[in-house]
Tab-separated table of C-alpha atoms and ligand atoms in Angstrom:
chain	number	residue	atom	x	y	z
B	1	MET	CA	2.833	-18.503	-16.565
B	2	THR	CA	0.384	-18.959	-13.662
B	3	LEU	CA	0.486	-21.856	-10.966
B	4	GLY	CA	-1.854	-23.830	-10.887
B	5	VAL	CA	-3.212	-24.611	-7.269
B	6	GLN	CA	-2.045	-28.122	-7.121
B	7	SER	CA	1.682	-27.190	-7.765
B	8	ARG	CA	0.903	-24.489	-4.835
B	9	PRO	CA	4.134	-24.457	-2.601
B	10	ALA	CA	2.229	-23.552	1.123
B	11	PRO	CA	2.483	-19.552	2.244
B	12	ARG	CA	3.567	-18.310	5.087
B	13	PRO	CA	0.336	-18.761	7.212
B	14	LEU	CA	-1.033	-15.365	7.902
B	15	ASP	CA	-0.821	-13.885	11.247
B	16	LEU	CA	-4.892	-13.285	11.870
B	17	ARG	CA	-4.602	-11.939	15.158
B	18	LEU	CA	-5.323	-8.390	14.422
B	19	TYR	CA	-6.937	-7.904	10.811
B	20	LEU	CA	-7.261	-4.036	10.107
B	21	VAL	CA	-9.565	-3.141	6.755
B	22	THR	CA	-9.109	0.871	5.980
B	23	ASP	CA	-11.708	2.969	5.777
B	24	THR	CA	-10.711	6.487	3.730
B	25	VAL	CA	-12.981	8.354	4.878
B	26	MET	CA	-12.510	7.140	8.504
B	27	THR	CA	-8.844	7.368	8.442
B	28	ALA	CA	-9.050	11.410	6.865
B	29	PRO	CA	-8.913	13.176	10.566
B	30	HIS	CA	-4.808	11.489	11.289
B	31	GLY	CA	-4.344	10.201	7.556
B	32	LEU	CA	-4.522	6.776	6.036
B	33	ILE	CA	-0.818	6.671	6.052
B	34	SER	CA	-0.333	8.143	9.689
B	35	THR	CA	-3.952	5.845	10.458
B	36	ILE	CA	-2.362	2.265	9.423
B	37	ARG	CA	1.426	3.427	10.940
B	38	ALA	CA	-0.626	3.646	14.367
B	39	ALA	CA	-2.078	0.403	14.195
B	40	VAL	CA	0.630	-1.594	13.311
B	41	ALA	CA	2.110	0.146	16.182
B	42	GLY	CA	-0.650	-1.276	18.616
B	43	GLY	CA	-0.078	-4.708	17.112
B	44	ALA	CA	-1.901	-5.221	13.801
B	45	THR	CA	-1.334	-8.173	12.285
B	46	VAL	CA	-2.608	-7.809	8.779
B	47	VAL	CA	-3.774	-4.496	6.933
B	48	GLN	CA	-6.239	-4.974	4.028
B	49	LEU	CA	-6.797	-1.550	1.803
B	50	ARG	CA	-10.323	-0.803	1.185
B	51	ASP	CA	-12.469	1.860	-0.899
B	52	PRO	CA	-15.256	0.383	-2.754
B	53	ASP	CA	-15.623	4.558	-4.313
B	54	ALA	CA	-12.115	4.932	-5.501
B	55	SER	CA	-11.292	4.139	-8.899
B	56	ASP	CA	-8.766	1.879	-10.345
B	57	ASP	CA	-6.127	4.579	-10.925
B	58	GLU	CA	-6.651	6.386	-7.166
B	59	PHE	CA	-6.671	2.946	-5.873
B	60	VAL	CA	-3.717	1.782	-7.416
B	61	ALA	CA	-2.319	5.482	-6.039
B	62	LEU	CA	-3.078	5.234	-2.611
B	63	GLY	CA	-2.287	1.429	-2.916
B	64	ARG	CA	1.583	2.011	-3.733
B	65	MET	CA	1.522	4.926	-0.323
B	66	VAL	CA	0.158	1.951	1.764
B	67	GLN	CA	2.660	-0.504	0.684
B	68	VAL	CA	5.887	1.252	0.471
B	69	CYS	CA	4.339	1.947	4.329
B	70	LEU	CA	4.196	-1.650	5.402
B	71	ARG	CA	7.196	-2.435	3.304
B	72	ASP	CA	9.881	-3.007	6.170
B	73	SER	CA	7.152	-3.844	8.994
B	74	GLY	CA	6.423	-7.511	8.328
B	75	VAL	CA	2.725	-6.986	8.059
B	76	PRO	CA	1.063	-8.168	4.416
B	77	LEU	CA	-1.239	-5.894	2.504
B	78	ILE	CA	-4.243	-7.313	1.502
B	79	ILE	CA	-6.438	-5.796	-1.478
B	80	ASN	CA	-9.974	-5.614	-1.095
B	81	ASP	CA	-11.960	-7.170	-4.493
B	82	ARG	CA	-9.537	-6.003	-6.530
B	83	VAL	CA	-7.598	-8.730	-8.299
B	84	HIS	CA	-6.244	-7.033	-10.587
B	85	LEU	CA	-4.217	-4.776	-9.237
B	86	VAL	CA	-2.209	-6.472	-6.650
B	87	GLY	CA	0.403	-6.902	-8.955
B	88	GLU	CA	0.953	-3.387	-9.947
B	89	ILE	CA	0.545	-2.169	-5.959
B	90	GLY	CA	2.968	-4.781	-5.447
B	91	ALA	CA	0.314	-6.084	-2.586
B	92	ASP	CA	0.797	-9.765	-0.611
B	93	GLY	CA	-2.519	-10.643	-1.870
B	94	ALA	CA	-6.591	-10.076	-2.221
B	95	HIS	CA	-10.013	-10.623	-0.916
B	96	VAL	CA	-12.281	-11.196	-2.699
B	97	GLY	CA	-16.225	-11.352	-1.338
B	98	GLN	CA	-19.027	-13.807	-2.592
B	99	ASP	CA	-20.128	-11.627	-5.250
B	100	ASP	CA	-16.754	-10.611	-6.695
B	101	LEU	CA	-14.543	-12.399	-8.591
B	102	ASP	CA	-14.530	-16.199	-8.502
B	103	PRO	CA	-11.709	-17.434	-5.748
B	104	LEU	CA	-10.582	-20.174	-8.667
B	105	ALA	CA	-10.634	-17.427	-11.015
B	106	ALA	CA	-8.637	-14.475	-8.288
B	107	ARG	CA	-6.146	-17.646	-7.842
B	108	GLU	CA	-5.402	-18.178	-11.527
B	109	GLN	CA	-5.315	-14.934	-11.789
B	110	LEU	CA	-2.837	-14.389	-8.132
B	111	GLY	CA	-0.138	-17.135	-8.836
B	112	GLY	CA	0.454	-19.004	-6.217
B	113	SER	CA	2.768	-17.032	-4.059
B	114	ALA	CA	-0.224	-14.044	-2.852
B	115	TYR	CA	-2.876	-14.516	-0.461
B	116	LEU	CA	-6.637	-14.940	-0.935
B	117	GLY	CA	-9.432	-14.290	1.729
B	118	LEU	CA	-12.930	-14.955	1.112
B	119	SER	CA	-15.961	-13.963	3.263
B	120	CYS	CA	-18.393	-16.253	4.389
B	121	THR	CA	-22.227	-15.474	5.640
B	122	THR	CA	-23.522	-18.648	6.118
B	123	ALA	CA	-22.625	-22.612	6.619
B	124	GLU	CA	-23.177	-23.713	3.467
B	125	GLU	CA	-20.589	-20.550	1.961
B	126	VAL	CA	-18.145	-22.217	4.043
B	127	ARG	CA	-18.589	-25.140	3.330
B	128	ALA	CA	-17.987	-24.231	-0.448
B	129	ALA	CA	-14.565	-22.587	0.686
B	130	ALA	CA	-13.865	-25.955	1.829
B	131	ALA	CA	-14.844	-28.200	-0.815
B	132	LEU	CA	-12.012	-26.034	-3.325
B	133	PRO	CA	-8.748	-27.039	-4.556
B	134	PRO	CA	-6.531	-26.715	-1.349
B	135	GLY	CA	-4.933	-23.520	-1.492
B	136	THR	CA	-7.009	-21.859	-3.581
B	137	VAL	CA	-8.288	-19.303	-0.370
B	138	ASP	CA	-5.695	-19.218	2.698
B	139	TYR	CA	-8.282	-17.559	4.991
B	140	LEU	CA	-12.121	-16.958	5.120
B	141	GLY	CA	-13.959	-14.113	6.870
B	142	LEU	CA	-16.752	-14.388	8.948
B	143	GLY	CA	-19.321	-11.994	9.420
B	144	PRO	CA	-20.966	-9.626	10.401
B	145	VAL	CA	-20.409	-10.439	13.540
B	146	ARG	CA	-23.369	-7.550	14.459
B	147	ALA	CA	-24.755	-4.451	12.169
B	148	THR	CA	-23.041	-1.643	11.086
B	149	ALA	CA	-22.842	1.331	9.509
B	150	THR	CA	-19.431	0.631	7.650
B	151	LYS	CA	-21.297	-2.187	5.224
B	152	PRO	CA	-24.435	-0.468	4.870
B	153	ASP	CA	-25.212	-3.264	2.646
B	154	HIS	CA	-23.775	-6.090	4.712
B	155	ALA	CA	-25.640	-9.414	5.128
B	156	ALA	CA	-28.046	-9.817	8.182
B	157	PRO	CA	-25.453	-10.170	11.445
B	158	LEU	CA	-24.972	-13.594	12.675
B	159	GLY	CA	-24.225	-12.764	16.535
B	160	PRO	CA	-21.161	-14.195	18.152
B	161	ASP	CA	-21.671	-17.692	18.460
B	162	LYS	CA	-23.520	-18.520	15.423
B	163	VAL	CA	-19.842	-16.734	13.909
B	164	CYS	CA	-18.011	-19.117	16.266
B	165	SER	CA	-19.550	-22.388	15.108
B	166	LEU	CA	-18.525	-21.635	11.317
B	167	ALA	CA	-15.277	-21.058	12.569
B	168	ASP	CA	-15.103	-23.866	13.879
B	169	LEU	CA	-16.682	-25.775	9.983
B	170	ALA	CA	-13.568	-23.859	8.676
B	171	ALA	CA	-11.236	-24.704	11.002
B	172	ALA	CA	-11.828	-28.938	10.314
B	173	ALA	CA	-11.537	-27.911	7.146
B	174	ALA	CA	-8.060	-26.518	8.017
B	175	LEU	CA	-9.605	-23.199	6.791
B	176	PRO	CA	-8.167	-20.353	8.765
B	177	SER	CA	-10.167	-17.427	9.502
B	178	VAL	CA	-11.225	-14.421	11.196
B	179	ALA	CA	-14.380	-12.459	12.459
B	180	ILE	CA	-15.628	-9.261	10.862
B	181	GLY	CA	-18.606	-6.795	11.191
B	182	GLY	CA	-19.468	-4.298	14.407
B	183	ILE	CA	-16.031	-5.372	16.647
B	184	ASP	CA	-15.251	-3.434	19.772
B	185	ILE	CA	-13.495	-4.953	22.781
B	186	ALA	CA	-17.269	-6.177	24.091
B	187	VAL	CA	-17.593	-8.044	21.218
B	188	ALA	CA	-13.722	-9.433	20.938
B	189	GLY	CA	-14.428	-10.808	24.392
B	190	ARG	CA	-17.172	-12.731	23.338
B	191	LEU	CA	-14.990	-14.298	20.112
B	192	ARG	CA	-11.873	-15.154	22.508
B	193	GLY	CA	-10.961	-18.887	22.414
B	194	SER	CA	-12.824	-20.063	19.559
B	195	ALA	CA	-11.567	-21.466	16.665
B	196	LEU	CA	-11.472	-18.279	15.195
B	197	GLY	CA	-7.789	-16.748	14.048
B	198	GLY	CA	-8.381	-13.186	14.968
B	199	ILE	CA	-10.272	-10.402	14.456
B	200	ALA	CA	-10.950	-7.954	11.945
B	201	VAL	CA	-12.288	-4.339	12.298
B	202	VAL	CA	-12.668	-1.555	10.564
B	203	SER	CA	-14.579	1.393	12.841
B	204	ALA	CA	-12.493	0.404	16.119
B	205	VAL	CA	-9.632	0.900	15.026
B	206	CYS	CA	-9.721	3.538	11.664
B	207	ALA	CA	-12.263	6.392	13.553
B	208	ALA	CA	-10.689	5.977	17.087
B	209	PRO	CA	-9.440	8.828	18.564
B	210	ASP	CA	-6.360	7.290	19.139
B	211	PRO	CA	-5.949	4.532	16.587
B	212	GLU	CA	-2.071	3.083	18.333
B	213	THR	CA	-4.151	2.706	21.637
B	214	ALA	CA	-7.320	0.841	20.048
B	215	SER	CA	-5.278	-1.184	18.011
B	216	ARG	CA	-3.319	-2.302	21.220
B	217	GLU	CA	-6.140	-2.621	23.866
B	218	LEU	CA	-8.075	-4.576	20.823
B	219	ARG	CA	-4.976	-6.635	20.023
B	220	SER	CA	-4.049	-7.417	24.045
B	221	LEU	CA	-7.648	-8.908	24.943
B	222	TRP	CA	-6.844	-11.210	21.351
B	223	ASP	CA	-3.588	-12.532	22.401
B	224	ALA	CA	-4.734	-12.957	26.570
B	225	HIS	CA	-6.412	-16.096	25.073
B	226	PRO	CA	-4.555	-19.152	23.812
B	227	VAL	CA	-4.207	-19.483	20.324
B	228	PRO	CA	-6.586	-22.372	19.266
B	229	SER	CA	-5.184	-25.981	18.332
T	1	TZP	N1	-17.633	-6.913	5.663
T	1	TZP	C1	-18.500	-7.086	6.900
T	1	TZP	S1	-18.741	-6.601	7.858
T	1	TZP	C2	-17.891	-4.914	6.964
T	1	TZP	C3	-16.836	-5.592	6.113
T	1	TZP	C4	-16.101	-4.998	5.351
T	1	TZP	C5	-17.323	-3.963	7.674
T	1	TZP	C6	-16.805	-4.164	9.295
T	1	TZP	O1	-16.605	-2.588	9.161
T	1	TZP	P1	-16.757	-2.527	11.099
T	1	TZP	O2	-16.128	-0.848	11.403
T	1	TZP	O3	-15.430	-2.885	11.553
T	1	TZP	O4	-18.118	-2.430	11.998
T	2	MG	MG1	-16.018	-6.499	-1.786
């Protein structure tokens, strides 16, 4: 039986400070697992497995390896899009976009203990997320902040100021949020001190010559400002 949203116990809050989204091709030089290990050693607080080109079977195989790698780290594993594979992989939750499985259906499928994230690009999407029954989504991904080659079909870039104002809107509804899209050290610096809970990166870590150092620099920069109340 799935646990309804109404009876969902409050989950352990997610630490969103440095949210790594993986890219299997970008991580090829070091390997996906070594890159994830390095990112966690450098301070990544969440890992999302994202591989839109993989078959479900390939994705499950990757996901199980990542799950084993993260098992004792305390860093949760979130699955991009494929809510139906969370259980099989033993992941901690899923992240859906506006065109993926509806968040209510995703929550129904996940049950109460898994995390669910939702991507939002507009104030209307943030308001719609805030109007969902409490406990449906645990956090929002806001962006893209800047244009990025990592996701060629991304929406028009918002810029740091607009993303920070969406984060204010989310925070007013008690929804934690993380910014994504084109984030590097310079952009991260412009997002500090906002209502955002953290920054989500793909290329800044996955394509870095030294993923551990890249993660450490981003995390240190983010930690160097007061946590929003
Ligand atoms: N969703 C919105 S932008 C994006 C995703 C998955 C890609 C972000 O990649 P990068 O390399 O950090 O710009
Ligand atoms: Mg998606």
